[in-house]
């Protein structure tokens, strides 16, 4: 037996990402006595500033936005009962194609080996049994999400650790309903052109390829409140418009694809720690 507690490490790109895809599992496993470690790779400085100011607009101060988002992240972690928050503090790269992608010091411009070496140090310190991050496309093509996947997989290769490794995903059946859900809650939804529709169709996985379905319904309130803690980004967090009850109904199961395992636990599974306890 190891002399450290069962540990979940989630590696995310920005403040607020921890709540969207993994808020339920972070809250659930914390409640079960599992140590939860959140690694946030960037400072979130390309997020909205006061009154929705965008990067490059008057009133958008990247340093002030980063500070505000750090405070919101800490509040979210309190809601989710995250045991340890680790910030790599790379500069937010912004959406794919933004000029900030090319800024010196941005996460997207950071050599993978450099970021991986820093994350490997955290892996050795916390000895996680389960590691969660994004897939190779960063779920929807965000450069910082892609980079988080790259440094996570490279960091694991640098260590002798063999945790279960998961990539966040979404069932295609739900993605197909996204426009319907947007319209239900008054979202500004326009039918995408064929190229955009094809790209959306590639997000997530066919339901039968998802290995892990974790019921987090009992923690929907915490997940919703963790998202709400990121108030400065409320314009971009569509899910807050649903209200807590409907949000929990729609977002009460978090889904993953298992990409590394030494336990032999059968799939599909309903527990990231299947085979470990």
PDB file of C-alpha atoms in Angstrom:
ATOM      1  CA  UNK A   1       0.000   0.000   0.000  1.00  0.00           C
ATOM      2  CA  UNK A   2       1.168   3.514  -0.741  1.00  0.00           C
ATOM      3  CA  UNK A   3       1.547   5.931   2.151  1.00  0.00           C
ATOM      4  CA  UNK A   4      -0.211   8.792   0.340  1.00  0.00           C
ATOM      5  CA  UNK A   5      -3.968   9.289  -0.073  1.00  0.00           C
ATOM      6  CA  UNK A   6      -5.828   8.446  -3.246  1.00  0.00           C
ATOM      7  CA  UNK A   7      -5.353  11.516  -5.418  1.00  0.00           C
ATOM      8  CA  UNK A   8      -7.046  13.030  -8.460  1.00  0.00           C
ATOM      9  CA  UNK A   9      -5.100  15.606 -10.500  1.00  0.00           C
ATOM     10  CA  UNK A  10      -6.949  17.697 -13.091  1.00  0.00           C
ATOM     11  CA  UNK A  11      -4.823  19.701 -15.545  1.00  0.00           C
ATOM     12  CA  UNK A  12      -6.733  22.615 -17.050  1.00  0.00           C
ATOM     13  CA  UNK A  13      -5.857  25.583 -19.234  1.00  0.00           C
ATOM     14  CA  UNK A  14      -7.711  28.552 -17.720  1.00  0.00           C
ATOM     15  CA  UNK A  15      -9.577  29.670 -14.626  1.00  0.00           C
ATOM     16  CA  UNK A  16     -13.205  28.426 -15.013  1.00  0.00           C
ATOM     17  CA  UNK A  17     -12.249  25.338 -17.067  1.00  0.00           C
ATOM     18  CA  UNK A  18     -12.067  23.319 -13.864  1.00  0.00           C
ATOM     19  CA  UNK A  19     -15.771  23.854 -13.226  1.00  0.00           C
ATOM     20  CA  UNK A  20     -17.100  23.249 -16.725  1.00  0.00           C
ATOM     21  CA  UNK A  21     -15.829  19.748 -17.458  1.00  0.00           C
ATOM     22  CA  UNK A  22     -14.669  18.438 -14.102  1.00  0.00           C
ATOM     23  CA  UNK A  23     -16.505  20.427 -11.433  1.00  0.00           C
ATOM     24  CA  UNK A  24     -18.669  17.429 -10.656  1.00  0.00           C
ATOM     25  CA  UNK A  25     -15.856  14.927 -10.224  1.00  0.00           C
ATOM     26  CA  UNK A  26     -13.741  17.368  -8.217  1.00  0.00           C
ATOM     27  CA  UNK A  27     -16.637  17.914  -5.801  1.00  0.00           C
ATOM     28  CA  UNK A  28     -17.688  14.270  -5.698  1.00  0.00           C
ATOM     29  CA  UNK A  29     -14.258  12.842  -5.013  1.00  0.00           C
ATOM     30  CA  UNK A  30     -13.430  15.520  -2.453  1.00  0.00           C
ATOM     31  CA  UNK A  31     -16.619  14.488  -0.623  1.00  0.00           C
ATOM     32  CA  UNK A  32     -15.426  10.878  -0.740  1.00  0.00           C
ATOM     33  CA  UNK A  33     -12.182  11.805   1.018  1.00  0.00           C
ATOM     34  CA  UNK A  34      -9.974  11.755  -2.063  1.00  0.00           C
ATOM     35  CA  UNK A  35      -7.272  14.421  -2.355  1.00  0.00           C
ATOM     36  CA  UNK A  36      -7.981  16.687  -5.335  1.00  0.00           C
ATOM     37  CA  UNK A  37      -5.261  18.677  -7.071  1.00  0.00           C
ATOM     38  CA  UNK A  38      -6.036  21.294  -9.711  1.00  0.00           C
ATOM     39  CA  UNK A  39      -3.284  22.513 -12.027  1.00  0.00           C
ATOM     40  CA  UNK A  40      -4.257  25.639 -13.988  1.00  0.00           C
ATOM     41  CA  UNK A  41      -1.768  26.374 -16.747  1.00  0.00           C
ATOM     42  CA  UNK A  42      -2.532  29.983 -17.717  1.00  0.00           C
ATOM     43  CA  UNK A  43      -3.414  33.231 -15.991  1.00  0.00           C
ATOM     44  CA  UNK A  44      -6.637  33.758 -17.953  1.00  0.00           C
ATOM     45  CA  UNK A  45      -5.538  37.241 -19.003  1.00  0.00           C
ATOM     46  CA  UNK A  46      -7.312  36.992 -22.375  1.00  0.00           C
ATOM     47  CA  UNK A  47     -10.662  36.718 -20.639  1.00  0.00           C
ATOM     48  CA  UNK A  48     -13.193  39.526 -20.411  1.00  0.00           C
ATOM     49  CA  UNK A  49     -12.322  42.632 -18.465  1.00  0.00           C
ATOM     50  CA  UNK A  50     -14.713  45.077 -16.756  1.00  0.00           C
ATOM     51  CA  UNK A  51     -18.028  45.498 -18.598  1.00  0.00           C
ATOM     52  CA  UNK A  52     -17.057  42.736 -21.017  1.00  0.00           C
ATOM     53  CA  UNK A  53     -13.973  44.482 -22.421  1.00  0.00           C
ATOM     54  CA  UNK A  54     -12.121  42.167 -24.812  1.00  0.00           C
ATOM     55  CA  UNK A  55      -8.342  41.867 -25.241  1.00  0.00           C
ATOM     56  CA  UNK A  56      -7.100  44.908 -27.131  1.00  0.00           C
ATOM     57  CA  UNK A  57     -10.141  47.005 -26.217  1.00  0.00           C
ATOM     58  CA  UNK A  58      -9.871  50.148 -24.066  1.00  0.00           C
ATOM     59  CA  UNK A  59     -10.353  49.135 -20.467  1.00  0.00           C
ATOM     60  CA  UNK A  60      -8.856  45.667 -20.882  1.00  0.00           C
ATOM     61  CA  UNK A  61      -5.807  45.436 -18.616  1.00  0.00           C
ATOM     62  CA  UNK A  62      -4.379  41.891 -18.920  1.00  0.00           C
ATOM     63  CA  UNK A  63      -2.639  42.063 -15.529  1.00  0.00           C
ATOM     64  CA  UNK A  64      -5.819  43.230 -13.796  1.00  0.00           C
ATOM     65  CA  UNK A  65      -7.866  40.545 -15.563  1.00  0.00           C
ATOM     66  CA  UNK A  66      -5.369  37.884 -14.483  1.00  0.00           C
ATOM     67  CA  UNK A  67      -5.580  39.008 -10.854  1.00  0.00           C
ATOM     68  CA  UNK A  68      -9.381  39.061 -10.929  1.00  0.00           C
ATOM     69  CA  UNK A  69      -9.510  35.602 -12.488  1.00  0.00           C
ATOM     70  CA  UNK A  70      -7.071  34.229  -9.918  1.00  0.00           C
ATOM     71  CA  UNK A  71      -9.395  35.410  -7.162  1.00  0.00           C
ATOM     72  CA  UNK A  72     -12.379  33.842  -8.925  1.00  0.00           C
ATOM     73  CA  UNK A  73     -10.467  30.590  -9.361  1.00  0.00           C
ATOM     74  CA  UNK A  74      -9.670  30.469  -5.669  1.00  0.00           C
ATOM     75  CA  UNK A  75     -13.356  31.013  -4.878  1.00  0.00           C
ATOM     76  CA  UNK A  76     -14.318  28.202  -7.254  1.00  0.00           C
ATOM     77  CA  UNK A  77     -11.805  25.885  -5.602  1.00  0.00           C
ATOM     78  CA  UNK A  78     -13.329  26.683  -2.216  1.00  0.00           C
ATOM     79  CA  UNK A  79     -16.765  25.707  -3.545  1.00  0.00           C
ATOM     80  CA  UNK A  80     -15.467  22.451  -5.036  1.00  0.00           C
ATOM     81  CA  UNK A  81     -13.347  21.673  -1.932  1.00  0.00           C
ATOM     82  CA  UNK A  82     -10.197  21.344  -4.051  1.00  0.00           C
ATOM     83  CA  UNK A  83      -7.355  20.260  -1.791  1.00  0.00           C
ATOM     84  CA  UNK A  84      -4.485  21.911  -3.665  1.00  0.00           C
ATOM     85  CA  UNK A  85      -4.374  24.569  -6.395  1.00  0.00           C
ATOM     86  CA  UNK A  86      -1.214  24.858  -8.475  1.00  0.00           C
ATOM     87  CA  UNK A  87      -0.812  27.713 -10.984  1.00  0.00           C
ATOM     88  CA  UNK A  88       1.755  27.462 -13.776  1.00  0.00           C
ATOM     89  CA  UNK A  89       0.894  31.108 -14.652  1.00  0.00           C
ATOM     90  CA  UNK A  90       1.723  31.082 -18.347  1.00  0.00           C
ATOM     91  CA  UNK A  91       0.192  33.952 -20.293  1.00  0.00           C
ATOM     92  CA  UNK A  92      -3.212  33.117 -21.756  1.00  0.00           C
ATOM     93  CA  UNK A  93      -2.863  32.549 -25.521  1.00  0.00           C
ATOM     94  CA  UNK A  94      -6.418  33.513 -26.437  1.00  0.00           C
ATOM     95  CA  UNK A  95      -8.539  31.746 -29.043  1.00  0.00           C
ATOM     96  CA  UNK A  96      -6.927  30.079 -32.063  1.00  0.00           C
ATOM     97  CA  UNK A  97      -5.845  32.717 -34.558  1.00  0.00           C
ATOM     98  CA  UNK A  98      -5.664  35.620 -32.091  1.00  0.00           C
ATOM     99  CA  UNK A  99      -2.448  37.723 -32.143  1.00  0.00           C
ATOM    100  CA  UNK A 100      -1.883  36.662 -28.522  1.00  0.00           C
ATOM    101  CA  UNK A 101      -1.093  33.158 -29.802  1.00  0.00           C
ATOM    102  CA  UNK A 102       2.287  34.503 -30.892  1.00  0.00           C
ATOM    103  CA  UNK A 103       3.104  36.586 -27.840  1.00  0.00           C
ATOM    104  CA  UNK A 104       6.393  35.697 -26.129  1.00  0.00           C
ATOM    105  CA  UNK A 105       5.653  33.878 -22.892  1.00  0.00           C
ATOM    106  CA  UNK A 106       2.223  32.704 -23.981  1.00  0.00           C
ATOM    107  CA  UNK A 107       1.386  29.109 -23.161  1.00  0.00           C
ATOM    108  CA  UNK A 108       1.030  28.273 -26.855  1.00  0.00           C
ATOM    109  CA  UNK A 109       4.579  29.519 -27.499  1.00  0.00           C
ATOM    110  CA  UNK A 110       6.081  27.662 -24.539  1.00  0.00           C
ATOM    111  CA  UNK A 111       8.171  24.630 -25.534  1.00  0.00           C
ATOM    112  CA  UNK A 112       6.298  21.487 -24.561  1.00  0.00           C
ATOM    113  CA  UNK A 113       9.377  20.138 -22.792  1.00  0.00           C
ATOM    114  CA  UNK A 114       9.540  23.205 -20.549  1.00  0.00           C
ATOM    115  CA  UNK A 115       5.910  23.024 -19.468  1.00  0.00           C
ATOM    116  CA  UNK A 116       6.108  19.253 -19.129  1.00  0.00           C
ATOM    117  CA  UNK A 117       9.134  19.454 -16.839  1.00  0.00           C
ATOM    118  CA  UNK A 118       7.265  21.783 -14.477  1.00  0.00           C
ATOM    119  CA  UNK A 119       4.200  19.543 -14.491  1.00  0.00           C
ATOM    120  CA  UNK A 120       6.339  16.432 -13.987  1.00  0.00           C
ATOM    121  CA  UNK A 121       7.619  17.994 -10.774  1.00  0.00           C
ATOM    122  CA  UNK A 122       4.023  18.314  -9.556  1.00  0.00           C
ATOM    123  CA  UNK A 123       3.239  14.752 -10.617  1.00  0.00           C
ATOM    124  CA  UNK A 124       6.149  13.475  -8.545  1.00  0.00           C
ATOM    125  CA  UNK A 125       5.110  15.615  -5.583  1.00  0.00           C
ATOM    126  CA  UNK A 126       1.447  14.583  -5.515  1.00  0.00           C
ATOM    127  CA  UNK A 127       1.714  11.035  -6.931  1.00  0.00           C
ATOM    128  CA  UNK A 128      -1.795  11.108  -8.445  1.00  0.00           C
ATOM    129  CA  UNK A 129      -3.699   7.884  -8.983  1.00  0.00           C
ATOM    130  CA  UNK A 130      -5.876   9.528 -11.629  1.00  0.00           C
ATOM    131  CA  UNK A 131      -4.956  12.338 -14.045  1.00  0.00           C
ATOM    132  CA  UNK A 132      -7.548  14.174 -16.132  1.00  0.00           C
ATOM    133  CA  UNK A 133      -6.929  16.619 -18.976  1.00  0.00           C
ATOM    134  CA  UNK A 134      -8.224  17.393 -22.487  1.00  0.00           C
ATOM    135  CA  UNK A 135      -7.952  15.322 -25.646  1.00  0.00           C
ATOM    136  CA  UNK A 136      -5.377  16.021 -28.359  1.00  0.00           C
ATOM    137  CA  UNK A 137      -7.628  18.646 -29.967  1.00  0.00           C
ATOM    138  CA  UNK A 138      -8.255  20.409 -26.673  1.00  0.00           C
ATOM    139  CA  UNK A 139     -11.909  19.352 -26.966  1.00  0.00           C
ATOM    140  CA  UNK A 140     -12.729  22.151 -29.424  1.00  0.00           C
ATOM    141  CA  UNK A 141      -9.395  23.353 -30.783  1.00  0.00           C
ATOM    142  CA  UNK A 142      -8.384  25.974 -28.206  1.00  0.00           C
ATOM    143  CA  UNK A 143      -4.579  26.366 -28.335  1.00  0.00           C
ATOM    144  CA  UNK A 144      -4.134  26.378 -24.557  1.00  0.00           C
ATOM    145  CA  UNK A 145      -6.268  23.253 -24.182  1.00  0.00           C
ATOM    146  CA  UNK A 146      -4.205  21.513 -26.853  1.00  0.00           C
ATOM    147  CA  UNK A 147      -1.025  22.594 -25.073  1.00  0.00           C
ATOM    148  CA  UNK A 148      -2.361  21.316 -21.738  1.00  0.00           C
ATOM    149  CA  UNK A 149      -2.836  17.893 -23.318  1.00  0.00           C
ATOM    150  CA  UNK A 150       0.656  17.973 -24.794  1.00  0.00           C
ATOM    151  CA  UNK A 151       2.443  18.908 -21.597  1.00  0.00           C
ATOM    152  CA  UNK A 152       0.404  16.436 -19.548  1.00  0.00           C
ATOM    153  CA  UNK A 153       1.204  13.468 -21.762  1.00  0.00           C
ATOM    154  CA  UNK A 154       4.860  14.537 -22.032  1.00  0.00           C
ATOM    155  CA  UNK A 155       5.123  15.038 -18.260  1.00  0.00           C
ATOM    156  CA  UNK A 156       3.730  11.566 -17.603  1.00  0.00           C
ATOM    157  CA  UNK A 157       6.350  10.137 -19.974  1.00  0.00           C
ATOM    158  CA  UNK A 158       9.053  11.900 -17.944  1.00  0.00           C
ATOM    159  CA  UNK A 159       8.064  10.111 -14.757  1.00  0.00           C
ATOM    160  CA  UNK A 160       7.852   6.498 -13.664  1.00  0.00           C
ATOM    161  CA  UNK A 161       4.256   7.022 -12.547  1.00  0.00           C
ATOM    162  CA  UNK A 162       1.412   4.951 -13.973  1.00  0.00           C
ATOM    163  CA  UNK A 163      -1.846   6.676 -13.013  1.00  0.00           C
ATOM    164  CA  UNK A 164      -5.113   6.082 -14.787  1.00  0.00           C
ATOM    165  CA  UNK A 165      -5.284   8.861 -17.401  1.00  0.00           C
ATOM    166  CA  UNK A 166      -8.485  10.320 -18.795  1.00  0.00           C
ATOM    167  CA  UNK A 167      -9.369  12.887 -21.416  1.00  0.00           C
ATOM    168  CA  UNK A 168     -12.553  14.904 -20.970  1.00  0.00           C
ATOM    169  CA  UNK A 169     -15.140  14.452 -23.684  1.00  0.00           C
ATOM    170  CA  UNK A 170     -18.835  14.826 -24.430  1.00  0.00           C
ATOM    171  CA  UNK A 171     -21.283  12.373 -25.957  1.00  0.00           C
ATOM    172  CA  UNK A 172     -22.145  13.223 -29.556  1.00  0.00           C
ATOM    173  CA  UNK A 173     -25.800  12.667 -28.696  1.00  0.00           C
ATOM    174  CA  UNK A 174     -25.647  15.713 -26.411  1.00  0.00           C
ATOM    175  CA  UNK A 175     -23.622  17.807 -28.852  1.00  0.00           C
ATOM    176  CA  UNK A 176     -26.302  17.228 -31.482  1.00  0.00           C
ATOM    177  CA  UNK A 177     -28.818  18.748 -29.076  1.00  0.00           C
ATOM    178  CA  UNK A 178     -26.703  21.801 -28.314  1.00  0.00           C
ATOM    179  CA  UNK A 179     -28.499  24.162 -30.689  1.00  0.00           C
ATOM    180  CA  UNK A 180     -31.845  23.034 -29.278  1.00  0.00           C
ATOM    181  CA  UNK A 181     -30.626  23.674 -25.724  1.00  0.00           C
ATOM    182  CA  UNK A 182     -29.277  27.107 -26.703  1.00  0.00           C
ATOM    183  CA  UNK A 183     -32.618  28.091 -28.190  1.00  0.00           C
ATOM    184  CA  UNK A 184     -34.437  26.782 -25.107  1.00  0.00           C
ATOM    185  CA  UNK A 185     -32.557  29.242 -22.922  1.00  0.00           C
ATOM    186  CA  UNK A 186     -32.655  32.177 -25.298  1.00  0.00           C
ATOM    187  CA  UNK A 187     -29.094  31.854 -26.476  1.00  0.00           C
ATOM    188  CA  UNK A 188     -28.017  33.733 -29.587  1.00  0.00           C
ATOM    189  CA  UNK A 189     -27.807  30.657 -31.771  1.00  0.00           C
ATOM    190  CA  UNK A 190     -27.519  30.762 -35.539  1.00  0.00           C
ATOM    191  CA  UNK A 191     -27.366  27.596 -37.556  1.00  0.00           C
ATOM    192  CA  UNK A 192     -23.707  27.073 -38.529  1.00  0.00           C
ATOM    193  CA  UNK A 193     -22.583  26.952 -42.120  1.00  0.00           C
ATOM    194  CA  UNK A 194     -21.634  23.491 -43.471  1.00  0.00           C
ATOM    195  CA  UNK A 195     -17.940  23.856 -42.548  1.00  0.00           C
ATOM    196  CA  UNK A 196     -18.755  24.946 -39.001  1.00  0.00           C
ATOM    197  CA  UNK A 197     -21.362  22.209 -38.676  1.00  0.00           C
ATOM    198  CA  UNK A 198     -18.785  19.622 -39.733  1.00  0.00           C
ATOM    199  CA  UNK A 199     -16.341  20.936 -37.106  1.00  0.00           C
ATOM    200  CA  UNK A 200     -19.009  20.839 -34.383  1.00  0.00           C
ATOM    201  CA  UNK A 201     -19.898  17.293 -35.427  1.00  0.00           C
ATOM    202  CA  UNK A 202     -16.318  16.253 -34.634  1.00  0.00           C
ATOM    203  CA  UNK A 203     -16.452  17.539 -31.035  1.00  0.00           C
ATOM    204  CA  UNK A 204     -16.781  14.818 -28.436  1.00  0.00           C
ATOM    205  CA  UNK A 205     -17.142  11.113 -29.158  1.00  0.00           C
ATOM    206  CA  UNK A 206     -19.837   8.709 -30.269  1.00  0.00           C
ATOM    207  CA  UNK A 207     -21.602   7.552 -27.122  1.00  0.00           C
ATOM    208  CA  UNK A 208     -20.337   3.990 -27.518  1.00  0.00           C
ATOM    209  CA  UNK A 209     -16.689   5.141 -27.500  1.00  0.00           C
ATOM    210  CA  UNK A 210     -16.965   6.921 -24.136  1.00  0.00           C
ATOM    211  CA  UNK A 211     -15.369   4.688 -21.525  1.00  0.00           C
ATOM    212  CA  UNK A 212     -16.380   6.458 -18.340  1.00  0.00           C
ATOM    213  CA  UNK A 213     -19.690   7.992 -17.254  1.00  0.00           C
ATOM    214  CA  UNK A 214     -19.526   9.510 -13.754  1.00  0.00           C
ATOM    215  CA  UNK A 215     -22.777  10.481 -12.040  1.00  0.00           C
ATOM    216  CA  UNK A 216     -22.237  13.825 -10.325  1.00  0.00           C
ATOM    217  CA  UNK A 217     -25.891  14.808 -10.006  1.00  0.00           C
ATOM    218  CA  UNK A 218     -25.647  15.144  -6.230  1.00  0.00           C
ATOM    219  CA  UNK A 219     -22.943  17.790  -6.729  1.00  0.00           C
ATOM    220  CA  UNK A 220     -24.703  19.823  -9.430  1.00  0.00           C
ATOM    221  CA  UNK A 221     -25.247  22.709  -7.032  1.00  0.00           C
ATOM    222  CA  UNK A 222     -21.548  22.928  -6.245  1.00  0.00           C
ATOM    223  CA  UNK A 223     -20.626  22.729  -9.917  1.00  0.00           C
ATOM    224  CA  UNK A 224     -23.087  25.498 -10.770  1.00  0.00           C
ATOM    225  CA  UNK A 225     -21.828  27.684  -7.904  1.00  0.00           C
ATOM    226  CA  UNK A 226     -18.213  27.079  -8.969  1.00  0.00           C
ATOM    227  CA  UNK A 227     -19.046  28.329 -12.455  1.00  0.00           C
ATOM    228  CA  UNK A 228     -20.900  31.291 -10.958  1.00  0.00           C
ATOM    229  CA  UNK A 229     -17.757  32.177  -8.993  1.00  0.00           C
ATOM    230  CA  UNK A 230     -16.238  33.189 -12.345  1.00  0.00           C
ATOM    231  CA  UNK A 231     -18.610  36.150 -12.547  1.00  0.00           C
ATOM    232  CA  UNK A 232     -16.350  38.248 -14.770  1.00  0.00           C
ATOM    233  CA  UNK A 233     -16.734  35.656 -17.531  1.00  0.00           C
ATOM    234  CA  UNK A 234     -20.494  35.310 -17.164  1.00  0.00           C
ATOM    235  CA  UNK A 235     -21.089  36.544 -20.714  1.00  0.00           C
ATOM    236  CA  UNK A 236     -19.157  33.519 -21.992  1.00  0.00           C
ATOM    237  CA  UNK A 237     -20.522  30.914 -19.582  1.00  0.00           C
ATOM    238  CA  UNK A 238     -23.758  30.015 -21.296  1.00  0.00           C
ATOM    239  CA  UNK A 239     -24.630  27.302 -18.770  1.00  0.00           C
ATOM    240  CA  UNK A 240     -25.311  29.858 -16.030  1.00  0.00           C
ATOM    241  CA  UNK A 241     -28.433  30.961 -17.921  1.00  0.00           C
ATOM    242  CA  UNK A 242     -30.058  27.595 -17.236  1.00  0.00           C
ATOM    243  CA  UNK A 243     -30.475  28.003 -13.505  1.00  0.00           C
ATOM    244  CA  UNK A 244     -29.210  25.407 -11.063  1.00  0.00           C
ATOM    245  CA  UNK A 245     -32.036  22.868 -11.412  1.00  0.00           C
ATOM    246  CA  UNK A 246     -31.974  22.581 -15.211  1.00  0.00           C
ATOM    247  CA  UNK A 247     -28.187  22.804 -15.231  1.00  0.00           C
ATOM    248  CA  UNK A 248     -27.972  19.788 -12.923  1.00  0.00           C
ATOM    249  CA  UNK A 249     -30.452  17.830 -15.032  1.00  0.00           C
ATOM    250  CA  UNK A 250     -28.411  18.424 -18.192  1.00  0.00           C
ATOM    251  CA  UNK A 251     -24.887  18.421 -16.734  1.00  0.00           C
ATOM    252  CA  UNK A 252     -25.205  15.805 -13.991  1.00  0.00           C
ATOM    253  CA  UNK A 253     -23.010  13.207 -15.694  1.00  0.00           C
ATOM    254  CA  UNK A 254     -19.386  13.914 -16.630  1.00  0.00           C
ATOM    255  CA  UNK A 255     -17.864  11.812 -19.379  1.00  0.00           C
ATOM    256  CA  UNK A 256     -14.320  10.750 -20.163  1.00  0.00           C
ATOM    257  CA  UNK A 257     -12.274   8.483 -22.376  1.00  0.00           C
ATOM    258  CA  UNK A 258      -9.690   6.385 -20.570  1.00  0.00           C
ATOM    259  CA  UNK A 259      -6.339   6.469 -22.363  1.00  0.00           C
ATOM    260  CA  UNK A 260      -4.000   4.874 -19.812  1.00  0.00           C
ATOM    261  CA  UNK A 261      -4.766   2.141 -17.297  1.00  0.00           C
ATOM    262  CA  UNK A 262      -2.928  -0.541 -15.369  1.00  0.00           C
ATOM    263  CA  UNK A 263      -5.840  -1.711 -13.212  1.00  0.00           C
ATOM    264  CA  UNK A 264      -7.684  -3.789 -15.773  1.00  0.00           C
ATOM    265  CA  UNK A 265     -10.996  -2.288 -14.654  1.00  0.00           C
ATOM    266  CA  UNK A 266     -13.726  -3.123 -17.131  1.00  0.00           C
ATOM    267  CA  UNK A 267     -15.211  -0.443 -19.346  1.00  0.00           C
ATOM    268  CA  UNK A 268     -17.599   1.211 -19.563  1.00  0.00           C
ATOM    269  CA  UNK A 269     -17.046   2.299 -15.976  1.00  0.00           C
ATOM    270  CA  UNK A 270     -18.814   4.761 -13.678  1.00  0.00           C
ATOM    271  CA  UNK A 271     -15.899   5.682 -11.416  1.00  0.00           C
ATOM    272  CA  UNK A 272     -12.521   7.237 -12.278  1.00  0.00           C
ATOM    273  CA  UNK A 273     -11.096   5.221  -9.377  1.00  0.00           C
ATOM    274  CA  UNK A 274     -12.488   1.855 -10.522  1.00  0.00           C
ATOM    275  CA  UNK A 275      -9.832  -0.767  -9.818  1.00  0.00           C
ATOM    276  CA  UNK A 276      -8.030   1.446  -7.319  1.00  0.00           C
ATOM    277  CA  UNK A 277     -10.240   0.966  -4.262  1.00  0.00           C
TER     278      UNK A 277
END
